Amino acid sequence: MRSYQIVEWGQPIELREYPTPTPEGTEVLLRITAAGICHSDLHINDGFFDLGEGKRVELAKLGAQLPLTLGHEIVGVVEALGPDAEGVGIGDARVAFPWIGCRQCRVCAREPEHYCLSPKFLGARTHGGYAEYVLVPHPKYLVEYEGIPTELACTYACAGLTAYSALKKLMPLEDDEHLLTIGAGGVGLSGVHIAPALTDAKLVVADVDPEKRAVARQAGAHETVDNSDPDAVAKVKDLSQGGVKAVIDFVGAPTTAQFGLDVMRKGGTLVVVGLYGGALSFPMPFFPQRALAIRGSYVGTLDELHEVIALGREGKVPPIPLDLRPLDAAPQAMADLRAGHVRGRVILKPDG
Ligand SMILES: [Zn+2]
Ligand SMILES: [Zn+2]
């Protein structure tokens, strides 16, 4: 089988050929039909996340080993089953839940698996979807998606799930409140699409790119704002009559988080999702005085993947723009994404 792998941190991914694996125990072998390229794949390829002030966290120190096949947005068809794998059959089309824990630690026993201290995430710790086949450790991680196009369904495993889980952390929101989302790229745009399924609150979308703001308006945003505009904070406070109740920062840069904190009213909550990087500096007295909350949201749970796919199957999640490419275009697609030359989600098609 062909796999595109990180062979050296920070270098372009390379094609490697391996024997197609045989599933053991409860494992399921999927023949991959679509795999999304996520912005965080660039960070994984780099091998570190920027913590700001010259500090980094290295993936090698978090347990990632090379070579590693990237790709955590995976859809495939069941090709083979281990002797103990039950609940799916050969030929079934499924989305793979990639945020898998070790399934042995105390965290995995009672909390969402993606909080595991030694995770086995597909495409980040174990081999993922930039390949012709992938091994999934148990059939319970496979979700049916009938009614959603295959190329779109893979995006639910990260972009859709991440947006959905972040939104859920802010619910309920009343219909006369305002929800601000910052960043209308891949995951942020999924958030714009999914928000109306969860709340009637007024959605304000901030992005520095006028094209992305236009896309957000078409997708149903009540208002859009250019967060690089010096008057942006005043504008959002004005249109929300004193500040927004909830913010999701899909960028995760110091400037965007600062913007989110500045436009919130007392009692507001900022959920940070994006992994752009850097460090935030904020006056401590504002936390108590304005009763603010900041929390992070990282991907989502298996239950939430079932929920957001159910919304998609009901037609409640309009599609995000897709850019379909053959598997062998993976290195070029990553370069294009890094250069900012991609609109919508790049989907690799091993059979295309
Ligand atoms: Zn992702
Ligand atoms: Zn665990």
Short mmCIF file of N, CA and C in Angstrom, two decimals, residues 48-58 276-280:
data_model
loop_
_atom_site.label_atom_id
_atom_site.label_comp_id
_atom_site.label_asym_id
_atom_site.label_seq_id
_atom_site.Cartn_x
_atom_site.Cartn_y
_atom_site.Cartn_z
N PHE A 48 6.25 20.59 15.89
CA PHE A 48 6.16 21.38 17.12
C PHE A 48 4.99 22.35 17.05
N PHE A 49 4.56 22.83 18.20
CA PHE A 49 3.61 23.92 18.29
C PHE A 49 4.30 25.10 18.95
N ASP A 50 4.04 26.29 18.39
CA ASP A 50 4.66 27.52 18.88
C ASP A 50 3.91 27.99 20.14
N LEU A 51 4.62 28.09 21.25
CA LEU A 51 4.01 28.53 22.50
C LEU A 51 4.20 30.03 22.74
N GLY A 52 4.86 30.69 21.82
CA GLY A 52 5.13 32.12 21.99
C GLY A 52 6.37 32.35 22.83
N GLU A 53 6.88 33.58 22.77
CA GLU A 53 8.06 33.96 23.55
C GLU A 53 9.22 33.00 23.34
N GLY A 54 9.34 32.48 22.10
CA GLY A 54 10.46 31.60 21.75
C GLY A 54 10.34 30.18 22.25
N LYS A 55 9.19 29.84 22.86
CA LYS A 55 9.04 28.47 23.39
C LYS A 55 8.24 27.61 22.43
N ARG A 56 8.51 26.30 22.46
CA ARG A 56 7.84 25.34 21.59
C ARG A 56 7.53 24.08 22.38
N VAL A 57 6.49 23.36 21.93
CA VAL A 57 6.31 22.01 22.43
C VAL A 57 6.59 21.06 21.26
N GLU A 58 7.48 20.10 21.48
CA GLU A 58 7.90 19.19 20.41
C GLU A 58 7.05 17.92 20.45
N TYR A 276 -3.02 28.37 16.05
CA TYR A 276 -2.06 29.23 15.35
C TYR A 276 -0.78 29.38 16.17
N GLY A 277 -0.93 29.62 17.47
CA GLY A 277 0.25 29.69 18.34
C GLY A 277 0.55 31.08 18.84
N GLY A 278 1.42 31.13 19.84
CA GLY A 278 1.79 32.40 20.47
C GLY A 278 1.38 32.40 21.92
N ALA A 279 1.55 33.55 22.58
CA ALA A 279 1.22 33.67 24.01
C ALA A 279 0.37 34.91 24.23
N LEU A 280 -0.58 34.77 25.16
CA LEU A 280 -1.53 35.85 25.45
C LEU A 280 -1.12 36.57 26.72
#
